[in-house]
Amino acid sequence: MTVPTTASATEPDRPYTSVWSDLAQVEFAQGYLQAGPYRTRYLHAGDASKPLLLLLHGITGHAEAYVRNLAAHAEHFNVYAIDFIGHGYSTKPDHPLEIPHYIDQINHVLDALGGKKAYFSGESLGGWVTARFAQLHHERVEKIVLNTMGGTMANPKVMERLYTLSMEAAKDPSWERVKARLEWLMADPTMVTDDLIRTRQAIFQQPDWLKACEANMALQDLETRKRNMITDDDLRAIQADALVIWTTKDPSGPVDEGRRIASLIPSGRLEVIENCGHWPQYEDTTTFNRIHLDFLLGRNQEATS
């Protein structure tokens, strides 16, 4: 197979990066955790003497969504970025995946790690799961970050685009289709390097990926989505301190939606990151890490509009 040259390779102002260069200075481990019935893959940094922090990726994503955040957070937390069931290299259930299934996995992960409580940060689907988990299991939650979260909107155009890009890449995990799926996440498509494409392509090339992708795309079906959505009353019921992170170029919805979510959570606040898409933790790591850690560590409690 001929590998096309990505935009990053031709941009002199953007140095080439890879998952390994992101992790080169990080003391971390990759492993598998038997969390109840779910074999759960993780990337781990930090040590057990620190508070537990779970990082939860988006739909069709994987733990590598957080490779640029592990080092900064491991200074203060026992950090686990996991693959959801049906995603990455974790267990692939043979049924459509809805929010209660992910909630069940998270409860088992906490039990397996011996954590009564944890801090949670979720992007897109991960934010959706985080919000629901905080609503239902407040006794297991310290603080939450909802990063370009899903679950409060049902825009048919966005859902169709996400479904089409994901299923095309699942049926034909070619370089160009995987690249197109990743570019949907970014405000600047040159952020999608060859290495990031190959990392996700290897996941999409697993023999069971097409069936798994069909299962995790269940939430793009309107009726299925409706019964899983986070309502205004659900947001009002969240007791934890919550940071909502939104971006000015998020493809899933406008900043106003992030502002609305933050206003409904009793202890919610909003931070907006400029010129990023759906992955601000990757696209503007410096800003994200600063905002994220200030909130989690209680270093800056003034709300931002």
Coordinates of C-alpha atoms in Angstrom, one line a residue:
M1 CA 0.0 0.0 0.0
T2 CA 1.3 3.4 -0.9
V3 CA 0.9 5.8 2.1
P4 CA -0.1 9.3 1.0
T5 CA 1.8 12.2 2.3
T6 CA -0.2 14.1 4.9
A7 CA -0.4 17.9 5.0
S8 CA 1.8 17.9 8.1
A9 CA 4.7 16.5 6.2
T10 CA 4.6 19.4 3.8
E11 CA 4.1 22.2 6.4
P12 CA 7.5 23.6 7.4
D13 CA 6.0 25.5 10.4
R14 CA 4.6 22.4 12.0
P15 CA 7.1 19.8 13.2
Y16 CA 6.2 16.2 12.7
T17 CA 4.8 14.5 15.8
S18 CA 3.9 11.0 16.7
V19 CA 2.3 9.1 19.5
W20 CA 5.7 8.0 20.6
S21 CA 7.2 11.5 20.5
D22 CA 4.2 12.6 22.6
L23 CA 5.0 9.8 25.1
A24 CA 8.8 9.9 24.9
Q25 CA 9.3 11.8 28.2
V26 CA 6.4 10.1 30.0
E27 CA 6.8 7.2 32.4
F28 CA 3.7 5.2 31.5
A29 CA 2.3 1.7 31.1
Q30 CA -0.1 0.1 28.6
G31 CA -2.1 -2.8 29.9
Y32 CA -5.3 -4.6 30.2
L33 CA -7.6 -4.6 33.2
Q34 CA -10.3 -7.3 33.9
A35 CA -13.1 -5.0 35.0
G36 CA -16.0 -7.4 35.7
P37 CA -16.9 -9.0 32.4
Y38 CA -15.0 -6.4 30.4
R39 CA -11.3 -6.7 29.4
T40 CA -10.4 -3.0 29.4
R41 CA -7.3 -1.6 27.7
Y42 CA -5.6 1.4 29.4
L43 CA -2.8 3.8 29.2
H44 CA -1.6 4.6 32.8
A45 CA 0.7 7.3 34.3
G46 CA 1.1 8.5 37.8
D47 CA 1.0 6.4 41.0
A48 CA -1.6 5.0 43.3
S49 CA -0.7 7.5 46.1
K50 CA -2.4 10.2 44.1
P51 CA -6.1 10.7 43.4
L52 CA -7.6 8.6 40.6
L53 CA -8.4 10.4 37.3
L54 CA -10.2 8.6 34.5
L55 CA -9.9 10.0 30.9
L56 CA -12.7 8.9 28.6
H57 CA -12.5 9.2 24.8
G58 CA -15.2 9.8 22.1
I59 CA -17.1 7.6 19.8
T60 CA -14.9 5.2 17.7
G61 CA -11.9 6.6 19.7
H62 CA -9.3 5.1 21.9
A63 CA -7.0 5.9 24.8
E64 CA -4.4 7.6 22.5
A65 CA -6.8 10.7 22.4
Y66 CA -5.0 11.6 25.7
V67 CA -1.3 10.9 24.9
R68 CA -0.5 14.6 25.1
N69 CA -2.1 15.0 28.5
L70 CA -0.7 12.1 30.5
A71 CA 2.6 13.7 31.6
A72 CA 1.1 16.9 33.0
H73 CA -1.7 15.1 34.8
A74 CA 0.4 12.3 36.2
E75 CA 2.3 14.9 38.4
H76 CA -0.9 15.3 40.4
F77 CA -3.1 12.2 39.6
N78 CA -3.1 8.5 39.2
V79 CA -4.2 8.7 35.5
Y80 CA -6.0 6.0 33.5
A81 CA -7.0 6.7 29.9
I82 CA -9.1 3.7 28.9
D83 CA -10.7 2.2 25.8
F84 CA -14.4 2.0 26.2
I85 CA -16.0 -1.4 25.5
G86 CA -16.6 -1.7 21.7
H87 CA -13.7 0.6 21.1
G88 CA -9.9 0.4 20.8
Y89 CA -8.7 -3.0 22.1
S90 CA -11.2 -3.5 24.8
T91 CA -13.9 -6.2 24.8
K92 CA -16.3 -5.9 21.9
P93 CA -19.8 -6.9 23.1
D94 CA -22.1 -8.4 20.4
H95 CA -25.0 -6.0 21.0
P96 CA -25.8 -2.3 20.3
L97 CA -24.0 -0.1 22.9
E98 CA -26.0 2.5 24.9
I99 CA -25.0 4.7 27.7
P100 CA -25.9 2.2 30.5
H101 CA -23.4 -0.3 29.1
Y102 CA -20.6 2.2 29.3
I103 CA -21.7 3.2 32.8
D104 CA -21.5 -0.5 33.8
Q105 CA -18.0 -0.7 32.5
I106 CA -16.9 2.4 34.4
N107 CA -18.3 1.0 37.7
H108 CA -16.4 -2.2 37.1
V109 CA -13.2 -0.2 36.3
L110 CA -13.4 1.7 39.5
D111 CA -13.9 -1.5 41.4
A112 CA -11.0 -3.2 39.7
L113 CA -8.8 -0.3 40.5
G114 CA -9.9 -0.2 44.1
G115 CA -11.2 3.3 43.7
K116 CA -14.3 4.4 45.7
K117 CA -14.2 7.8 44.0
A118 CA -12.5 9.4 41.1
Y119 CA -12.1 12.5 39.0
F120 CA -13.6 12.1 35.5
S121 CA -12.8 13.9 32.3
G122 CA -14.6 12.9 29.1
E123 CA -14.6 14.1 25.5
S124 CA -17.6 13.8 23.3
L125 CA -19.1 10.3 24.1
G126 CA -16.8 10.3 27.2
G127 CA -18.4 13.5 28.4
W128 CA -21.9 12.0 27.8
V129 CA -20.9 9.0 29.9
T130 CA -19.3 11.2 32.6
A131 CA -22.4 13.4 32.9
R132 CA -24.7 10.4 33.3
F133 CA -22.3 8.7 35.7
A134 CA -22.1 11.9 37.9
Q135 CA -25.9 12.1 37.9
L136 CA -26.4 8.4 38.9
H137 CA -23.4 7.7 41.0
H138 CA -22.5 11.0 42.7
E139 CA -21.0 9.1 45.6
R140 CA -18.2 7.9 43.3
V141 CA -17.4 11.3 41.8
E142 CA -15.0 14.0 42.9
K143 CA -15.1 16.5 40.0
I144 CA -16.0 16.2 36.3
V145 CA -14.9 17.8 33.1
L146 CA -17.3 17.7 30.1
N147 CA -15.1 18.3 27.0
T148 CA -17.2 19.0 23.9
M149 CA -19.6 16.5 25.4
G150 CA -22.2 14.6 23.5
G151 CA -25.7 13.6 24.6
T152 CA -27.5 16.9 24.8
M153 CA -28.1 17.4 21.1
A154 CA -29.6 15.3 18.3
N155 CA -28.6 17.1 15.1
P156 CA -29.5 14.8 12.2
K157 CA -26.9 16.3 9.9
V158 CA -24.1 15.9 12.5
M159 CA -25.3 12.3 13.3
E160 CA -25.4 11.3 9.7
R161 CA -22.0 12.7 8.9
L162 CA -20.4 11.0 11.9
Y163 CA -22.2 7.7 11.1
T164 CA -21.1 7.8 7.4
L165 CA -17.5 8.7 8.0
S166 CA -17.2 6.0 10.8
M167 CA -18.9 3.2 8.8
E168 CA -17.0 4.0 5.6
A169 CA -13.8 3.7 7.6
A170 CA -15.0 0.5 9.3
K171 CA -15.9 -1.2 6.0
D172 CA -12.8 0.0 4.2
P173 CA -10.1 1.0 6.7
S174 CA -8.0 2.5 4.0
W175 CA -5.5 5.3 4.7
E176 CA -7.8 8.0 3.1
R177 CA -11.0 6.9 4.9
V178 CA -9.3 6.7 8.3
K179 CA -7.7 10.1 7.6
A180 CA -11.1 11.6 6.8
R181 CA -12.6 10.3 10.0
L182 CA -9.8 11.9 12.0
E183 CA -9.9 15.2 10.2
W184 CA -13.5 15.6 11.3
L185 CA -12.2 16.0 14.8
M186 CA -9.8 18.8 14.0
A187 CA -10.2 22.5 13.3
D188 CA -6.8 22.3 11.5
P189 CA -6.6 19.0 9.4
T190 CA -2.8 19.2 9.3
M191 CA -2.9 18.1 13.0
V192 CA -3.7 14.6 11.6
T193 CA -0.3 13.1 11.2
D194 CA 0.7 9.8 9.5
D195 CA 1.3 8.3 12.9
L196 CA -2.1 9.2 14.3
I197 CA -3.7 7.8 11.1
R198 CA -1.8 4.6 11.4
T199 CA -2.6 4.3 15.2
R200 CA -6.3 4.4 14.4
Q201 CA -6.1 2.4 11.2
A202 CA -4.6 -0.6 13.1
I203 CA -7.7 -0.5 15.4
F204 CA -10.1 -0.3 12.5
Q205 CA -8.3 -3.2 10.8
Q206 CA -9.1 -5.6 13.6
P207 CA -11.3 -8.5 12.3
D208 CA -14.1 -7.7 14.7
W209 CA -14.1 -3.9 14.1
L210 CA -17.0 -3.7 11.5
K211 CA -19.4 -5.4 13.9
A212 CA -18.1 -3.4 16.8
C213 CA -18.4 -0.1 14.9
E214 CA -22.1 -1.0 14.1
A215 CA -22.6 -1.6 17.8
N216 CA -21.1 1.7 19.0
M217 CA -22.9 3.6 16.2
A218 CA -26.2 2.8 17.9
L219 CA -26.2 6.2 19.5
Q220 CA -26.4 7.8 16.0
D221 CA -29.8 6.2 15.5
L222 CA -32.3 8.9 16.5
E223 CA -34.7 6.8 18.5
T224 CA -31.8 5.1 20.4
R225 CA -30.2 8.4 21.0
K226 CA -33.4 10.0 22.4
R227 CA -33.7 7.4 25.2
N228 CA -30.1 8.0 26.2
M229 CA -29.9 11.8 26.0
I230 CA -29.0 14.0 28.9
T231 CA -32.0 16.2 29.7
D232 CA -31.9 19.6 31.4
D233 CA -33.2 18.0 34.6
D234 CA -30.4 15.4 34.4
L235 CA -27.9 18.3 34.2
R236 CA -29.5 20.0 37.2
A237 CA -29.2 16.8 39.2
I238 CA -25.4 16.7 38.9
Q239 CA -23.9 17.4 42.3
A240 CA -20.2 17.5 41.5
D241 CA -18.2 20.6 40.6
A242 CA -18.2 20.5 36.8
L243 CA -16.1 22.2 34.1
V244 CA -17.6 22.4 30.6
I245 CA -14.9 22.9 27.9
W246 CA -16.1 24.0 24.5
T247 CA -14.3 25.2 21.4
T248 CA -15.0 27.9 18.8
K249 CA -14.8 25.4 15.9
D250 CA -16.4 22.3 17.4
P251 CA -18.2 20.3 14.6
S252 CA -20.8 18.9 16.9
G253 CA -22.4 22.1 18.1
P254 CA -21.9 25.8 19.0
V255 CA -20.3 27.4 22.0
D256 CA -23.8 28.4 23.1
E257 CA -24.6 24.8 23.8
G258 CA -21.6 24.5 26.1
R259 CA -22.7 27.7 27.9
R260 CA -26.2 26.3 28.3
I261 CA -24.9 23.0 29.8
A262 CA -22.7 24.9 32.2
S263 CA -25.6 27.1 33.3
L264 CA -27.8 24.2 34.1
I265 CA -25.3 22.3 36.3
P266 CA -25.5 23.8 39.8
S267 CA -21.7 23.9 40.2
G268 CA -20.9 24.3 36.5
R269 CA -18.6 26.7 34.8
L270 CA -17.5 27.1 31.2
E271 CA -14.1 27.6 29.5
V272 CA -13.9 28.2 25.7
I273 CA -10.7 27.3 23.8
E274 CA -10.2 29.2 20.6
N275 CA -9.5 27.7 17.2
C276 CA -10.0 24.0 18.1
G277 CA -12.4 21.4 17.0
H278 CA -13.6 18.3 18.8
W279 CA -10.2 17.4 20.4
P280 CA -8.9 20.4 22.2
Q281 CA -6.9 18.2 24.5
Y282 CA -4.8 17.3 21.5
E283 CA -5.0 20.4 19.3
D284 CA -4.1 22.9 22.0
T285 CA -2.5 20.8 24.7
T286 CA -0.9 23.7 26.6
T287 CA -4.2 25.6 27.0
F288 CA -6.2 22.5 27.7
N289 CA -3.8 21.2 30.3
R290 CA -3.7 24.6 32.1
I291 CA -7.4 25.0 32.2
H292 CA -8.0 21.4 33.1
L293 CA -5.5 21.2 35.9
D294 CA -6.5 24.6 37.4
F295 CA -10.0 23.3 37.7
L296 CA -9.2 19.8 39.0
L297 CA -6.7 21.2 41.5
G298 CA -8.9 24.1 42.6
R299 CA -6.3 26.7 41.5
N300 CA -8.8 29.0 39.8
Q301 CA -12.5 29.0 40.8
E302 CA -13.6 32.1 38.9
A303 CA -16.2 31.2 36.3
T304 CA -15.5 32.3 32.7
S305 CA -18.2 33.2 30.3

